[in-house]
Amino acid sequence: MENVFRYYEFSDFFQDESNTFNGNTIAFTELNEQHFLIFEKEEEKYHLYVSKFSSKESIGKEPPKILELLVKHYDKSLPEHRIILRKYLY
């Protein structure tokens, strides 16, 4: 998964303080000024979301304006999971 995070320029994982992600750690990459892809790390599982925040600085501090789960238990070996990620980034 580290290669996925680096390739798509996700931030380092940090603690979610907004209680949106149940106290798990999250990493994000920017789609535009208000829309972001977020990976939530729950133990050794990753969940991928698309979200809307008022600004990048709000991520992990405030609840998102919009949050949609794209992939639960993301697995980089599954083509359908990789396609969903690329669909948002290209």
CSV table of C-alpha atoms in Angstrom, one decimal:
chain,number,residue,atom,x,y,z
A,1,MET,CA,0.0,0.0,0.0
A,2,GLU,CA,2.9,2.4,0.6
A,3,ASN,CA,3.6,2.5,-3.2
A,4,VAL,CA,-0.1,3.4,-3.8
A,5,PHE,CA,0.2,6.3,-1.2
A,6,ARG,CA,3.4,7.6,-2.7
A,7,TYR,CA,2.4,7.2,-6.3
A,8,TYR,CA,-0.9,9.2,-5.8
A,9,GLU,CA,0.7,11.7,-3.5
A,10,PHE,CA,-1.3,11.0,-0.4
A,11,SER,CA,-0.3,12.8,2.8
A,12,ASP,CA,1.2,11.0,5.7
A,13,PHE,CA,-1.3,9.3,7.9
A,14,PHE,CA,-2.4,11.4,10.9
A,15,GLN,CA,-4.9,11.1,13.7
A,16,ASP,CA,-8.5,12.1,12.8
A,17,GLU,CA,-9.7,14.5,15.5
A,18,SER,CA,-13.2,15.1,14.0
A,19,ASN,CA,-14.6,11.8,15.1
A,20,THR,CA,-15.7,11.2,11.5
A,21,PHE,CA,-13.4,8.2,11.2
A,22,ASN,CA,-13.9,6.7,14.6
A,23,GLY,CA,-10.5,7.9,15.9
A,24,ASN,CA,-8.6,6.1,13.1
A,25,THR,CA,-5.7,7.6,11.2
A,26,ILE,CA,-6.3,9.1,7.7
A,27,ALA,CA,-4.3,10.2,4.7
A,28,PHE,CA,-5.6,12.4,1.9
A,29,THR,CA,-4.9,13.6,-1.6
A,30,GLU,CA,-6.4,16.7,-3.2
A,31,LEU,CA,-8.7,16.5,-6.2
A,32,ASN,CA,-9.4,20.3,-6.2
A,33,GLU,CA,-9.7,23.0,-3.6
A,34,GLN,CA,-12.6,21.4,-1.8
A,35,HIS,CA,-12.7,17.7,-2.9
A,36,PHE,CA,-10.3,15.0,-1.6
A,37,LEU,CA,-9.8,11.3,-1.6
A,38,ILE,CA,-9.2,9.9,1.9
A,39,PHE,CA,-7.8,6.6,3.0
A,40,GLU,CA,-8.9,5.6,6.5
A,41,LYS,CA,-6.6,3.0,8.2
A,42,GLU,CA,-8.6,0.7,10.5
A,43,GLU,CA,-6.1,-1.7,12.0
A,44,GLU,CA,-4.5,-3.2,8.9
A,45,LYS,CA,-7.5,-2.5,6.6
A,46,TYR,CA,-7.9,0.6,4.4
A,47,HIS,CA,-11.2,2.3,3.3
A,48,LEU,CA,-11.3,4.8,0.5
A,49,TYR,CA,-13.6,7.8,0.5
A,50,VAL,CA,-14.3,10.8,-1.6
A,51,SER,CA,-15.1,13.9,0.5
A,52,LYS,CA,-15.7,17.6,0.4
A,53,PHE,CA,-14.2,20.0,3.0
A,54,SER,CA,-14.2,23.8,3.2
A,55,SER,CA,-10.4,23.6,2.9
A,56,LYS,CA,-7.5,21.2,3.1
A,57,GLU,CA,-6.7,22.5,6.6
A,58,SER,CA,-10.2,21.2,7.8
A,59,ILE,CA,-9.4,17.6,7.1
A,60,GLY,CA,-9.2,15.6,10.3
A,61,LYS,CA,-10.3,18.6,12.4
A,62,GLU,CA,-13.9,19.2,11.2
A,63,PRO,CA,-16.5,16.8,9.8
A,64,PRO,CA,-16.7,16.8,6.0
A,65,LYS,CA,-19.5,18.5,4.2
A,66,ILE,CA,-19.8,15.4,2.0
A,67,LEU,CA,-18.4,11.9,2.6
A,68,GLU,CA,-18.9,8.9,0.4
A,69,LEU,CA,-17.4,5.5,0.9
A,70,LEU,CA,-15.9,4.2,-2.4
A,71,VAL,CA,-14.2,1.0,-1.3
A,72,LYS,CA,-14.3,-0.8,2.0
A,73,HIS,CA,-11.2,-3.0,2.6
A,74,TYR,CA,-9.2,-1.5,-0.4
A,75,ASP,CA,-7.0,-4.2,-2.0
A,76,LYS,CA,-4.5,-2.9,-4.5
A,77,SER,CA,-4.4,-6.4,-6.1
A,78,LEU,CA,-8.1,-6.1,-7.2
A,79,PRO,CA,-8.4,-4.4,-10.6
A,80,GLU,CA,-11.9,-2.9,-9.7
A,81,HIS,CA,-10.4,-1.2,-6.7
A,82,ARG,CA,-7.5,0.3,-8.7
A,83,ILE,CA,-10.0,1.5,-11.3
A,84,ILE,CA,-12.1,3.3,-8.8
A,85,LEU,CA,-9.0,5.1,-7.4
A,86,ARG,CA,-7.8,6.1,-10.9
A,87,LYS,CA,-11.3,7.2,-11.9
A,88,TYR,CA,-11.1,10.1,-9.4
A,89,LEU,CA,-7.5,11.0,-10.0
A,90,TYR,CA,-7.4,11.2,-13.8
